[in-house]
Amino acid sequence: MPQQPSEQGQSPLPFLTVTGDTLVATAFRPHDREASTRRNPSHHSPRRHRTPYHRLFAHPGARAFTLGNLIARLPMGMFSVSAVIMIAGSRGSYALAGAVTATGLAATAVVAPWTARLVDRYGQARVAVPATAFALLGDIALVLCVHYGAPDWTLFAAYAATATTPNMGGMSRARWAHLFKGDPAAIHTANSFEQAADELCFMLGPVFAAFLCGAFFPEAGTLVGDVLMMTGVLIFAAQRSTEPPPQQRTEKSEQSEKSKSPVQAAGMPPLLLGFLAMGAVFGSMEVVTLAFADAQGHKSAAGAVLALQAAGSCIAGLLYGALKPAGPAERRYPLCVAAMTVLMTLPLLTASLTGSLLALAGALLVAGMATAPTMVTGMTLVQHRTPEGRLNEGMTLAVTGLLGGIACGSATGGWVVEHLSTTAGYGVPVAAAALALTISAAGAARRAVRRQVVRR
């Protein structure tokens, strides 16, 4: 008699029978989902992803576009430092070098939202590649003008032409939002990773640029940055399967475009003002730390000290992304800004009480840990409040706010250091963080009042 197959969960017994002069043996296995998953490795189970980041990069094409984006983003931390070294070494004026880079920053703040709007309308690949190529022409023109001793005004014109550089971080965040639409946990992890990547690139970029300019020739940092930028953008643009579809425009949408502008979206104005204040925190902290290290006779160590602040933010960003966010982003954002305000007092207290650069480095490492969670939560709110089809523009406006704040914070911090003291200069980032906290608290209170009015 043929044997019956085994019960589920037990080792299957062979099924034996005879046909003609041939003995046939086979085994039956229960066809359950768990067994199917074991036999088919391509069937993804949530238990296979050890961390939220494994799940993120398991998506097809995610690693490829992230690699290209990181290659293109690294030069963002190289260009300013390379330009300062190149111009100051050739013309003997840090004032001229600072003015040229400030002009490029201001031009980027004006042009970047328009570039992002084109990206939303026509697609990332169609806009990012020519926009990057045009920006690199400006960089090459700057190198030639410096090398051949062209008039000073040509440096301003050449560097202003680099303003078409696309916002690579914003485009990467837009891809994550497209791939994981309707999955807040995955988007939270993606935003955390992107913030950590920002910190890493701005931590390594200046060091790499200074090494190239010092080890080879003053123009090396700019030229290598150009090659990395174009290479990364081409790799990123080639990943068409993960690219968000361009926003289709109709006559009706064109007429209502102004009303849908991210600047005018509900809740966006105070959020952008908060980014402006946070930019002042970063800009003032950089200038004051450079001055403090110089006053202590360790100017060459200033870059390493500032890198610790970025390292603290990078570590905190990765940890924050691995955690499940508690509560809505609107509730978490004021808390994050409050934590940043409290931690920004550590460098001020350390500089006032110890005057030690080593102790200050530790304080900056701890203070930086509040930066990434605050920026991640803020960018999440930007994504929530930006009108559909304008995501790149909305995030670029946030970055523009940061750039404007960095410029204002740098100027304010430099003035306080020059007219008061380097220790007093650390009061500027504390004041800027407190301003950001006031703006976020006022916005939260206004939204609470509106909800109560609607309920009544």
PDB file of C-alpha atoms in Angstrom, residues 120-266:
ATOM      1  CA  ASP A 120       9.508  69.101 -10.585  1.00  0.00           C
ATOM      2  CA  ARG A 121       8.050  70.047 -13.946  1.00  0.00           C
ATOM      3  CA  TYR A 122      10.354  68.233 -16.375  1.00  0.00           C
ATOM      4  CA  GLY A 123      12.010  65.515 -14.288  1.00  0.00           C
ATOM      5  CA  GLN A 124      15.294  65.126 -12.445  1.00  0.00           C
ATOM      6  CA  ALA A 125      17.386  63.666 -15.271  1.00  0.00           C
ATOM      7  CA  ARG A 126      16.310  66.208 -17.899  1.00  0.00           C
ATOM      8  CA  VAL A 127      17.157  69.190 -15.683  1.00  0.00           C
ATOM      9  CA  ALA A 128      19.947  68.059 -13.338  1.00  0.00           C
ATOM     10  CA  VAL A 129      22.462  67.122 -16.050  1.00  0.00           C
ATOM     11  CA  PRO A 130      22.394  70.387 -18.069  1.00  0.00           C
ATOM     12  CA  ALA A 131      22.109  72.489 -14.883  1.00  0.00           C
ATOM     13  CA  THR A 132      25.204  70.799 -13.462  1.00  0.00           C
ATOM     14  CA  ALA A 133      27.096  71.201 -16.742  1.00  0.00           C
ATOM     15  CA  PHE A 134      26.352  74.935 -16.774  1.00  0.00           C
ATOM     16  CA  ALA A 135      27.486  75.273 -13.142  1.00  0.00           C
ATOM     17  CA  LEU A 136      30.739  73.474 -13.914  1.00  0.00           C
ATOM     18  CA  LEU A 137      31.402  75.949 -16.725  1.00  0.00           C
ATOM     19  CA  GLY A 138      31.270  78.659 -14.076  1.00  0.00           C
ATOM     20  CA  ASP A 139      33.778  76.743 -11.934  1.00  0.00           C
ATOM     21  CA  ILE A 140      36.137  76.291 -14.877  1.00  0.00           C
ATOM     22  CA  ALA A 141      35.816  79.979 -15.725  1.00  0.00           C
ATOM     23  CA  LEU A 142      36.722  80.837 -12.123  1.00  0.00           C
ATOM     24  CA  VAL A 143      39.841  78.651 -12.287  1.00  0.00           C
ATOM     25  CA  LEU A 144      40.940  80.282 -15.552  1.00  0.00           C
ATOM     26  CA  CYS A 145      40.290  83.793 -14.252  1.00  0.00           C
ATOM     27  CA  VAL A 146      42.314  83.154 -11.118  1.00  0.00           C
ATOM     28  CA  HIS A 147      45.130  81.385 -12.949  1.00  0.00           C
ATOM     29  CA  TYR A 148      45.555  84.063 -15.617  1.00  0.00           C
ATOM     30  CA  GLY A 149      45.081  87.070 -13.328  1.00  0.00           C
ATOM     31  CA  ALA A 150      41.781  88.365 -14.722  1.00  0.00           C
ATOM     32  CA  PRO A 151      40.167  91.422 -13.060  1.00  0.00           C
ATOM     33  CA  ASP A 152      38.480  90.853  -9.722  1.00  0.00           C
ATOM     34  CA  TRP A 153      34.962  91.415 -11.079  1.00  0.00           C
ATOM     35  CA  THR A 154      35.330  88.369 -13.325  1.00  0.00           C
ATOM     36  CA  LEU A 155      35.699  86.171 -10.251  1.00  0.00           C
ATOM     37  CA  PHE A 156      32.316  87.323  -8.963  1.00  0.00           C
ATOM     38  CA  ALA A 157      30.653  86.741 -12.333  1.00  0.00           C
ATOM     39  CA  ALA A 158      32.189  83.288 -12.779  1.00  0.00           C
ATOM     40  CA  TYR A 159      31.291  82.051  -9.298  1.00  0.00           C
ATOM     41  CA  ALA A 160      27.759  83.408  -9.557  1.00  0.00           C
ATOM     42  CA  ALA A 161      27.287  81.188 -12.635  1.00  0.00           C
ATOM     43  CA  THR A 162      27.647  78.107 -10.413  1.00  0.00           C
ATOM     44  CA  ALA A 163      24.255  78.903  -8.846  1.00  0.00           C
ATOM     45  CA  THR A 164      22.487  76.442 -11.175  1.00  0.00           C
ATOM     46  CA  THR A 165      23.943  73.497  -9.245  1.00  0.00           C
ATOM     47  CA  PRO A 166      20.930  71.294  -8.435  1.00  0.00           C
ATOM     48  CA  ASN A 167      19.995  70.416  -4.884  1.00  0.00           C
ATOM     49  CA  MET A 168      21.194  66.804  -4.815  1.00  0.00           C
ATOM     50  CA  GLY A 169      19.998  66.161  -1.278  1.00  0.00           C
ATOM     51  CA  GLY A 170      16.527  67.408  -2.153  1.00  0.00           C
ATOM     52  CA  MET A 171      16.307  65.225  -5.251  1.00  0.00           C
ATOM     53  CA  SER A 172      17.382  62.168  -3.269  1.00  0.00           C
ATOM     54  CA  ARG A 173      14.759  62.855  -0.590  1.00  0.00           C
ATOM     55  CA  ALA A 174      12.164  63.267  -3.346  1.00  0.00           C
ATOM     56  CA  ARG A 175      13.042  59.807  -4.664  1.00  0.00           C
ATOM     57  CA  TRP A 176      12.617  58.226  -1.243  1.00  0.00           C
ATOM     58  CA  ALA A 177       9.273  59.992  -0.832  1.00  0.00           C
ATOM     59  CA  HIS A 178       8.186  58.612  -4.216  1.00  0.00           C
ATOM     60  CA  LEU A 179       9.375  55.063  -3.545  1.00  0.00           C
ATOM     61  CA  PHE A 180       7.853  54.822  -0.054  1.00  0.00           C
ATOM     62  CA  LYS A 181       4.775  56.960  -0.483  1.00  0.00           C
ATOM     63  CA  GLY A 182       2.295  56.167   2.272  1.00  0.00           C
ATOM     64  CA  ASP A 183       4.989  54.622   4.520  1.00  0.00           C
ATOM     65  CA  PRO A 184       5.905  57.258   7.151  1.00  0.00           C
ATOM     66  CA  ALA A 185       8.344  54.964   8.986  1.00  0.00           C
ATOM     67  CA  ALA A 186      10.413  54.310   5.861  1.00  0.00           C
ATOM     68  CA  ILE A 187      10.406  57.994   4.903  1.00  0.00           C
ATOM     69  CA  HIS A 188      11.561  58.879   8.423  1.00  0.00           C
ATOM     70  CA  THR A 189      14.482  56.463   8.067  1.00  0.00           C
ATOM     71  CA  ALA A 190      15.291  57.826   4.601  1.00  0.00           C
ATOM     72  CA  ASN A 191      15.271  61.443   5.806  1.00  0.00           C
ATOM     73  CA  SER A 192      17.533  60.482   8.702  1.00  0.00           C
ATOM     74  CA  PHE A 193      19.972  58.788   6.351  1.00  0.00           C
ATOM     75  CA  GLU A 194      19.996  61.816   4.043  1.00  0.00           C
ATOM     76  CA  GLN A 195      20.717  64.170   6.931  1.00  0.00           C
ATOM     77  CA  ALA A 196      23.560  61.938   8.101  1.00  0.00           C
ATOM     78  CA  ALA A 197      24.892  61.933   4.526  1.00  0.00           C
ATOM     79  CA  ASP A 198      24.780  65.731   4.476  1.00  0.00           C
ATOM     80  CA  GLU A 199      26.790  65.906   7.677  1.00  0.00           C
ATOM     81  CA  LEU A 200      29.294  63.335   6.415  1.00  0.00           C
ATOM     82  CA  CYS A 201      29.859  65.168   3.130  1.00  0.00           C
ATOM     83  CA  PHE A 202      30.274  68.548   4.798  1.00  0.00           C
ATOM     84  CA  MET A 203      32.634  66.943   7.299  1.00  0.00           C
ATOM     85  CA  LEU A 204      34.868  65.203   4.738  1.00  0.00           C
ATOM     86  CA  GLY A 205      34.568  67.711   1.876  1.00  0.00           C
ATOM     87  CA  PRO A 206      36.615  70.580   3.389  1.00  0.00           C
ATOM     88  CA  VAL A 207      39.319  68.192   4.602  1.00  0.00           C
ATOM     89  CA  PHE A 208      39.599  66.566   1.163  1.00  0.00           C
ATOM     90  CA  ALA A 209      39.649  69.955  -0.575  1.00  0.00           C
ATOM     91  CA  ALA A 210      42.365  71.338   1.692  1.00  0.00           C
ATOM     92  CA  PHE A 211      44.463  68.220   1.094  1.00  0.00           C
ATOM     93  CA  LEU A 212      44.173  68.462  -2.699  1.00  0.00           C
ATOM     94  CA  CYS A 213      44.957  72.180  -2.804  1.00  0.00           C
ATOM     95  CA  GLY A 214      47.940  71.751  -0.501  1.00  0.00           C
ATOM     96  CA  ALA A 215      49.389  68.527  -1.873  1.00  0.00           C
ATOM     97  CA  PHE A 216      49.068  69.365  -5.579  1.00  0.00           C
ATOM     98  CA  PHE A 217      48.149  72.880  -6.738  1.00  0.00           C
ATOM     99  CA  PRO A 218      45.586  75.500  -5.597  1.00  0.00           C
ATOM    100  CA  GLU A 219      43.107  74.715  -8.390  1.00  0.00           C
ATOM    101  CA  ALA A 220      43.125  70.947  -7.685  1.00  0.00           C
ATOM    102  CA  GLY A 221      40.262  71.055  -5.176  1.00  0.00           C
ATOM    103  CA  THR A 222      37.908  72.812  -7.596  1.00  0.00           C
ATOM    104  CA  LEU A 223      38.793  70.640 -10.584  1.00  0.00           C
ATOM    105  CA  VAL A 224      38.477  67.333  -8.705  1.00  0.00           C
ATOM    106  CA  GLY A 225      35.194  68.552  -7.244  1.00  0.00           C
ATOM    107  CA  ASP A 226      33.924  69.279 -10.756  1.00  0.00           C
ATOM    108  CA  VAL A 227      34.785  65.759 -11.940  1.00  0.00           C
ATOM    109  CA  LEU A 228      33.106  64.164  -8.923  1.00  0.00           C
ATOM    110  CA  MET A 229      30.025  66.347  -9.315  1.00  0.00           C
ATOM    111  CA  MET A 230      29.466  65.548 -12.998  1.00  0.00           C
ATOM    112  CA  THR A 231      30.194  61.843 -12.506  1.00  0.00           C
ATOM    113  CA  GLY A 232      27.789  61.565  -9.605  1.00  0.00           C
ATOM    114  CA  VAL A 233      25.005  63.445 -11.380  1.00  0.00           C
ATOM    115  CA  LEU A 234      25.320  61.230 -14.464  1.00  0.00           C
ATOM    116  CA  ILE A 235      25.119  58.072 -12.323  1.00  0.00           C
ATOM    117  CA  PHE A 236      22.168  59.484 -10.401  1.00  0.00           C
ATOM    118  CA  ALA A 237      20.303  60.601 -13.530  1.00  0.00           C
ATOM    119  CA  ALA A 238      20.803  57.200 -15.178  1.00  0.00           C
ATOM    120  CA  GLN A 239      18.651  55.507 -12.520  1.00  0.00           C
ATOM    121  CA  ARG A 240      15.345  56.212 -14.261  1.00  0.00           C
ATOM    122  CA  SER A 241      13.374  53.448 -12.536  1.00  0.00           C
ATOM    123  CA  THR A 242      13.433  55.283  -9.189  1.00  0.00           C
ATOM    124  CA  GLU A 243      12.911  58.790 -10.565  1.00  0.00           C
ATOM    125  CA  PRO A 244       9.666  60.512  -9.542  1.00  0.00           C
ATOM    126  CA  PRO A 245       7.468  61.257 -12.558  1.00  0.00           C
ATOM    127  CA  PRO A 246       7.412  64.920 -13.606  1.00  0.00           C
ATOM    128  CA  GLN A 247       4.355  66.888 -12.584  1.00  0.00           C
ATOM    129  CA  GLN A 248       2.043  67.199 -15.559  1.00  0.00           C
ATOM    130  CA  ARG A 249       0.954  70.788 -16.174  1.00  0.00           C
ATOM    131  CA  THR A 250      -2.420  71.768 -17.562  1.00  0.00           C
ATOM    132  CA  GLU A 251      -3.862  75.190 -18.328  1.00  0.00           C
ATOM    133  CA  LYS A 252      -5.783  75.097 -15.079  1.00  0.00           C
ATOM    134  CA  SER A 253      -2.737  74.129 -13.054  1.00  0.00           C
ATOM    135  CA  GLU A 254      -0.693  76.864 -14.694  1.00  0.00           C
ATOM    136  CA  GLN A 255      -3.275  79.461 -13.696  1.00  0.00           C
ATOM    137  CA  SER A 256      -3.333  78.259 -10.106  1.00  0.00           C
ATOM    138  CA  GLU A 257       0.427  77.724  -9.846  1.00  0.00           C
ATOM    139  CA  LYS A 258       0.978  80.825  -7.760  1.00  0.00           C
ATOM    140  CA  SER A 259      -1.622  79.765  -5.232  1.00  0.00           C
ATOM    141  CA  LYS A 260       0.101  76.391  -4.942  1.00  0.00           C
ATOM    142  CA  SER A 261       3.534  77.856  -4.315  1.00  0.00           C
ATOM    143  CA  PRO A 262       5.255  76.127  -1.359  1.00  0.00           C
ATOM    144  CA  VAL A 263       5.985  79.528   0.182  1.00  0.00           C
ATOM    145  CA  GLN A 264       2.248  80.176   0.486  1.00  0.00           C
ATOM    146  CA  ALA A 265       1.288  76.686   1.657  1.00  0.00           C
ATOM    147  CA  ALA A 266      -0.276  76.386   5.099  1.00  0.00           C
TER     148      ALA A 266
END
